[in-house]
Amino acid sequence: MVHKKPVVVITRKLPESIEARMMELFDARLNANDIPLSQDGLCGAFQQADVVVPTVTDNIDRSIIEAAGPQLKLIASFGTGIDHIDIEAAKHKGIIVTNTPGVLTEDTADMTMALILASARRIIEGAIMIREGRWKGWSPTLLLGRRLGGKRLGIIGMGRIGQAVAQRARGFGLSIHYHNRQRVHPEIESELEATYWESLDQMLARMDIVSVNCPHTPATYHLLSARRLNLLQPHALLINTARGEIIDETAMVKLLSEGRIASAGLDVYEHEPEINAELLTLSKPVLLPHVASATLEGRIAMGERVLVNVKSFIDGHTPPDLVVEAP
Ligand code: 8YV
């Protein structure tokens, strides 16, 4: 008997080795030119595929899920965050959802440190000055930044990534403070010498650097509201490698342009890939294009997790990275 291979639609271009394996195992439909699918394109994919492998750039909303064909049983997302998928609609439709947790923790934490260093030490301003031929020579007061050692880092979200940031930050002499839905295990707290703040407001008012490392959920949307951002000290740095929606971006840009916080290091934005026009006029904030987890090793590891999730499901096993279980 000839078994038809399952149709797996992969919405964006993935590393070659991952795409090659996808082609071996499945009837994989690739996106060679890497142009994100329109909502109509996504709808079409959900009507023909047995499995869809989306990324953060796909808005898998209720209408797409409801229009899915009866053969579509798994959304195996390439990424950790799942805020681009209407999870309730998937549950309701009986579609399983998986993600790729764990494999991008270290890369994201590295980039968080890079943004802390770049914004505290004004690295990008210096690099641009050189390239634009504006450097006239050494000066004792040129591009003065702030020392990291002895400062307080407040981490919002002490999960895997928050803890990996804390480990690194300790090496730079930062003291670790955190706010989380739940206090972490006392062993982790003592290993990181971390101080728990039940009140986010109180923590914000006392930190030199604040790093956002929690997922975007309805509960964390605009967690850093205009009111809370106003609690930050004028010398504070705000770092975000999580999701733009967690910060009220308009309020943040206002504080930055009025000099009411010192700078920001941002990898994510509220309306990606659109960037607030006023933010672009400011020279101090360090702005990156959502690349905190962008290493070749990380992307391959994410692809491997997707392969394992899809293959386990096709073979009748429970995929390891379940976000929404089988009905
Ligand atoms: C990924 C991310 O690059 O996994 C996540 O949640 O934010 C990114 O680091 C992206 O989501 C891939 O889909």
Coordinates of C-alpha atoms and ligand atoms in Angstrom, one line a residue:
M1 CA 0.0 0.0 0.0
V2 CA 1.3 3.5 -0.9
H3 CA 1.0 6.0 1.9
K4 CA 0.7 9.6 0.9
K5 CA 3.1 11.8 2.7
P6 CA 1.4 14.5 4.8
V7 CA 1.3 18.0 3.3
V8 CA 3.3 20.4 5.5
V9 CA 3.2 24.1 4.5
I10 CA 6.2 26.0 5.9
T11 CA 5.3 29.7 5.6
R12 CA 8.9 31.2 5.6
K13 CA 12.3 30.2 4.4
L14 CA 14.1 28.0 7.0
P15 CA 17.8 26.9 7.1
E16 CA 18.7 24.6 4.2
S17 CA 19.3 21.5 6.3
I18 CA 15.9 21.8 7.9
E19 CA 14.1 22.3 4.6
A20 CA 16.0 19.3 3.1
R21 CA 14.8 17.1 6.0
M22 CA 11.3 18.4 5.7
M23 CA 11.3 17.4 2.0
E24 CA 12.6 13.9 2.9
L25 CA 10.0 13.3 5.5
F26 CA 6.9 15.1 4.3
D27 CA 5.2 16.6 1.2
A28 CA 6.7 19.9 2.2
R29 CA 5.6 23.1 0.6
L30 CA 8.4 25.6 1.0
N31 CA 8.5 29.4 0.6
A32 CA 11.6 29.8 -1.5
N33 CA 11.4 33.6 -1.9
D34 CA 10.6 34.1 1.8
I35 CA 7.8 36.6 1.1
P36 CA 5.3 36.5 4.1
L37 CA 2.0 35.0 3.1
S38 CA -1.0 37.4 2.9
Q39 CA -4.1 36.5 5.1
D40 CA -5.6 35.0 1.9
G41 CA -2.4 33.0 1.3
L42 CA -2.5 31.7 4.9
C43 CA -6.2 30.8 4.5
G44 CA -5.3 28.8 1.4
A45 CA -2.5 27.0 3.3
F46 CA -4.9 26.1 6.1
Q47 CA -7.3 24.7 3.6
Q48 CA -4.8 22.4 1.9
A49 CA -2.3 21.4 4.6
D50 CA -2.2 18.6 7.1
V51 CA 0.3 20.6 9.1
V52 CA 1.2 24.3 9.0
V53 CA 4.5 25.6 10.2
P54 CA 4.0 29.3 10.8
T55 CA 6.3 32.0 12.3
V56 CA 5.8 35.1 14.3
T57 CA 5.1 37.1 11.1
D58 CA 1.9 35.1 10.4
N59 CA -1.2 36.3 12.0
I60 CA -3.1 33.1 12.6
D61 CA -6.4 34.6 13.7
R62 CA -9.8 33.1 14.4
S63 CA -11.0 33.5 10.8
I64 CA -8.1 31.5 9.4
I65 CA -8.4 28.8 12.0
E66 CA -12.2 28.5 11.5
A67 CA -11.7 28.3 7.7
A68 CA -9.2 25.4 8.0
G69 CA -10.0 22.2 6.3
P70 CA -10.9 19.1 8.4
Q71 CA -7.5 17.5 7.5
L72 CA -5.5 20.3 9.3
K73 CA -4.6 18.9 12.7
L74 CA -1.4 20.6 13.8
I75 CA 0.1 24.1 13.9
A76 CA 3.8 23.5 14.6
S77 CA 5.0 27.0 15.1
F78 CA 8.7 27.9 14.4
G79 CA 9.3 30.1 17.5
T80 CA 8.7 30.3 21.2
G81 CA 6.1 33.1 21.5
I82 CA 2.6 32.0 20.5
D83 CA 0.9 35.4 20.6
H84 CA 0.5 35.3 16.8
I85 CA -1.9 32.4 17.1
D86 CA -5.5 32.5 18.4
I87 CA -5.0 29.7 20.8
E88 CA -8.7 29.6 22.0
A89 CA -9.8 29.3 18.4
A90 CA -7.4 26.4 17.8
K91 CA -8.6 24.6 21.0
H92 CA -12.2 25.1 19.9
K93 CA -11.4 23.7 16.4
G94 CA -9.5 20.7 17.9
I95 CA -6.2 21.7 16.3
I96 CA -3.0 20.9 18.2
V97 CA -0.4 23.7 18.6
T98 CA 3.3 23.3 19.3
N99 CA 6.2 25.8 19.7
T100 CA 10.0 25.6 20.1
P101 CA 10.8 26.5 23.7
G102 CA 14.3 26.4 25.3
V103 CA 16.4 26.4 22.2
L104 CA 16.7 30.2 21.8
T105 CA 17.1 31.1 25.5
E106 CA 20.9 31.6 25.4
D107 CA 20.9 33.6 22.1
T108 CA 18.2 35.9 23.3
A109 CA 19.9 36.4 26.7
D110 CA 23.2 37.2 24.8
M111 CA 21.4 39.8 22.7
T112 CA 19.7 41.3 25.8
M113 CA 23.2 41.8 27.3
A114 CA 24.4 43.3 23.9
L115 CA 21.5 45.8 24.1
I116 CA 22.3 46.7 27.7
L117 CA 25.9 47.3 26.8
A118 CA 25.2 49.1 23.6
S119 CA 22.7 51.5 25.2
A120 CA 24.7 52.0 28.4
R121 CA 28.0 52.6 26.5
R122 CA 26.6 54.3 23.4
I123 CA 28.2 51.8 21.1
I124 CA 26.0 52.4 18.0
E125 CA 26.4 56.2 18.3
G126 CA 30.1 55.8 18.3
A127 CA 30.1 53.4 15.4
I128 CA 27.9 55.7 13.3
M129 CA 30.1 58.7 14.2
I130 CA 33.2 56.9 12.7
R131 CA 31.4 55.7 9.6
E132 CA 30.0 59.2 8.9
G133 CA 33.4 60.7 9.2
R134 CA 32.4 62.9 12.2
W135 CA 35.1 61.7 14.6
K136 CA 37.6 64.6 15.1
G137 CA 39.8 62.7 17.6
W138 CA 39.9 61.7 21.3
S139 CA 38.2 63.8 23.9
P140 CA 37.8 63.3 27.6
T141 CA 34.1 63.9 27.4
L142 CA 33.2 62.2 24.1
L143 CA 30.2 59.9 24.2
L144 CA 30.2 59.4 27.9
G145 CA 28.1 56.4 28.8
R146 CA 27.3 54.8 32.2
R147 CA 29.2 52.0 34.0
L148 CA 27.3 48.8 34.5
G149 CA 29.1 47.6 37.6
G150 CA 27.2 48.3 40.8
K151 CA 23.9 49.2 39.0
R152 CA 20.6 47.5 39.5
L153 CA 19.0 45.5 36.8
G154 CA 15.2 44.8 37.1
I155 CA 14.1 41.8 35.1
I156 CA 10.4 41.6 34.2
G157 CA 9.7 37.9 33.7
M158 CA 12.0 35.5 35.5
G159 CA 11.5 32.4 33.2
R160 CA 14.2 30.7 31.2
I161 CA 15.3 33.8 29.3
G162 CA 15.1 36.1 32.4
Q163 CA 17.3 33.7 34.4
A164 CA 19.8 33.4 31.6
V165 CA 20.0 37.2 31.4
A166 CA 20.5 37.4 35.2
Q167 CA 23.4 34.9 35.0
R168 CA 25.2 37.0 32.4
A169 CA 24.4 40.3 34.1
R170 CA 26.0 39.1 37.4
G171 CA 29.3 38.7 35.5
F172 CA 29.1 42.4 34.7
G173 CA 28.6 43.4 38.3
L174 CA 24.9 44.2 38.1
S175 CA 22.7 43.3 41.0
I176 CA 19.6 41.3 40.1
H177 CA 16.1 42.3 40.8
Y178 CA 13.0 40.8 39.3
H179 CA 9.2 40.8 39.1
N180 CA 7.4 37.7 38.0
R181 CA 3.9 36.3 38.4
Q182 CA 5.3 33.9 40.9
R183 CA 8.4 34.1 43.0
V184 CA 11.0 31.6 41.6
H185 CA 12.4 28.7 43.6
P186 CA 14.5 29.9 46.6
E187 CA 17.5 27.9 45.2
I188 CA 17.4 29.9 42.0
E189 CA 16.9 33.1 43.9
S190 CA 20.0 32.5 46.0
E191 CA 22.1 31.3 43.1
L192 CA 21.4 34.5 41.3
E193 CA 21.3 36.6 44.4
A194 CA 18.1 37.9 43.0
T195 CA 15.7 40.2 44.9
Y196 CA 12.0 39.6 44.3
W197 CA 9.7 42.6 43.9
E198 CA 6.1 41.7 44.3
S199 CA 5.2 45.3 43.3
L200 CA 6.3 46.0 39.7
D201 CA 5.7 49.8 40.4
Q202 CA 8.1 49.8 43.3
M203 CA 10.7 47.9 41.3
L204 CA 10.5 50.2 38.3
A205 CA 11.0 53.3 40.4
R206 CA 14.3 51.9 41.8
M207 CA 16.1 50.3 38.9
D208 CA 18.9 51.6 36.7
I209 CA 18.2 49.2 33.9
V210 CA 14.9 47.4 33.2
S211 CA 14.8 44.4 30.9
V212 CA 11.5 42.9 29.6
N213 CA 11.7 39.1 29.3
C214 CA 8.1 37.9 29.8
P215 CA 5.8 36.6 27.1
H216 CA 3.1 38.7 25.5
T217 CA -0.3 37.6 26.8
P218 CA -3.5 39.5 27.5
A219 CA -2.2 40.0 31.0
T220 CA 1.1 41.6 29.9
Y221 CA -0.3 43.8 27.1
H222 CA 0.9 47.3 27.9
L223 CA 2.2 46.0 31.3
L224 CA 4.6 48.9 31.0
S225 CA 1.8 51.5 30.6
A226 CA 2.3 55.3 30.5
R227 CA 1.7 55.4 34.2
R228 CA 4.3 52.7 35.0
L229 CA 6.9 54.1 32.5
N230 CA 6.6 57.4 34.4
L231 CA 7.9 55.7 37.5
L232 CA 11.3 55.1 35.8
Q233 CA 14.3 57.2 36.9
P234 CA 15.7 59.8 34.4
H235 CA 18.9 57.8 34.0
A236 CA 17.1 54.5 33.5
L237 CA 17.7 52.3 30.4
L238 CA 14.8 50.2 29.1
I239 CA 15.6 47.0 27.2
N240 CA 13.0 44.8 25.3
T241 CA 13.8 41.5 23.6
A242 CA 10.4 40.0 24.3
R243 CA 7.4 41.6 22.5
G244 CA 6.7 45.2 21.6
E245 CA 3.1 45.0 22.8
I246 CA 4.3 44.7 26.4
I247 CA 5.4 48.4 26.4
D248 CA 3.1 51.3 25.5
E249 CA 5.4 52.4 22.7
T250 CA 3.9 55.9 22.2
A251 CA 4.4 56.6 25.9
M252 CA 7.9 55.2 25.8
V253 CA 8.9 57.3 22.8
K254 CA 7.5 60.4 24.5
L255 CA 9.7 59.7 27.6
L256 CA 12.8 59.1 25.4
S257 CA 12.3 62.2 23.3
E258 CA 11.7 64.4 26.4
G259 CA 14.9 62.9 28.0
R260 CA 12.9 61.5 30.9
I261 CA 14.6 58.2 30.5
A262 CA 18.2 57.9 29.3
S263 CA 17.9 55.4 26.5
A264 CA 16.5 52.1 25.3
G265 CA 17.7 49.0 23.6
L266 CA 14.9 47.5 21.6
D267 CA 14.7 44.4 19.4
V268 CA 10.9 44.3 19.2
Y269 CA 8.2 46.9 18.4
E270 CA 4.5 47.3 19.0
H271 CA 3.5 47.3 15.3
E272 CA 6.3 45.3 13.7
P273 CA 7.8 45.8 11.1
E274 CA 6.6 49.4 11.4
I275 CA 8.7 51.6 13.6
N276 CA 7.4 54.7 15.4
A277 CA 8.6 57.6 13.2
E278 CA 9.6 59.7 16.2
L279 CA 11.7 56.9 17.6
L280 CA 13.7 56.8 14.4
T281 CA 14.7 60.5 14.9
L282 CA 16.3 59.8 18.3
S283 CA 20.0 59.0 18.2
K284 CA 20.5 57.3 21.5
P285 CA 18.1 54.3 21.5
V286 CA 19.6 51.2 20.0
L287 CA 17.2 49.6 17.6
L288 CA 17.5 46.1 16.2
P289 CA 15.2 44.3 13.7
H290 CA 13.8 41.4 15.9
V291 CA 17.0 39.4 15.7
A292 CA 17.6 38.4 19.4
S293 CA 17.4 34.7 18.6
A294 CA 19.0 35.0 15.1
T295 CA 21.9 32.6 15.2
L296 CA 22.4 29.9 12.7
E297 CA 22.7 27.4 15.5
G298 CA 19.5 28.7 17.1
R299 CA 17.5 28.6 13.9
I300 CA 18.6 25.0 13.1
A301 CA 17.7 24.0 16.7
M302 CA 14.3 25.6 16.3
G303 CA 13.9 23.8 13.0
E304 CA 14.9 20.5 14.7
R305 CA 12.2 21.0 17.3
V306 CA 9.6 21.6 14.6
L307 CA 10.7 18.4 12.8
V308 CA 10.4 16.4 16.0
N309 CA 7.0 17.9 16.8
V310 CA 5.6 17.2 13.3
K311 CA 7.1 13.8 13.0
S312 CA 5.9 12.6 16.4
F313 CA 2.5 13.8 15.6
I314 CA 2.4 12.1 12.2
D315 CA 3.7 8.9 13.8
G316 CA 0.8 9.0 16.3
H317 CA 2.8 10.2 19.3
T318 CA 2.3 13.2 21.5
P319 CA 4.5 16.0 20.2
P320 CA 6.9 17.1 23.0
D321 CA 6.3 20.9 22.8
L322 CA 2.5 21.0 23.2
V323 CA 0.9 24.3 23.7
V324 CA -2.6 23.1 22.8
E325 CA -3.2 19.4 23.4
A326 CA -5.3 17.1 21.2
P327 CA -9.0 17.3 22.0
Ligands
8YV1 C1 11.9 34.1 16.7 C2 10.8 35.0 18.9 O1 12.9 34.5 15.9 O2 10.5 32.7 19.1 C3 10.1 33.8 19.4 O3 9.1 33.9 20.2 O4 10.4 36.1 19.2 C4 11.9 35.1 17.9 O5 13.1 35.0 18.6 C5 10.6 34.2 16.0 O6 9.5 34.2 16.8 C6 10.5 33.0 15.0 O7 9.1 32.8 14.7

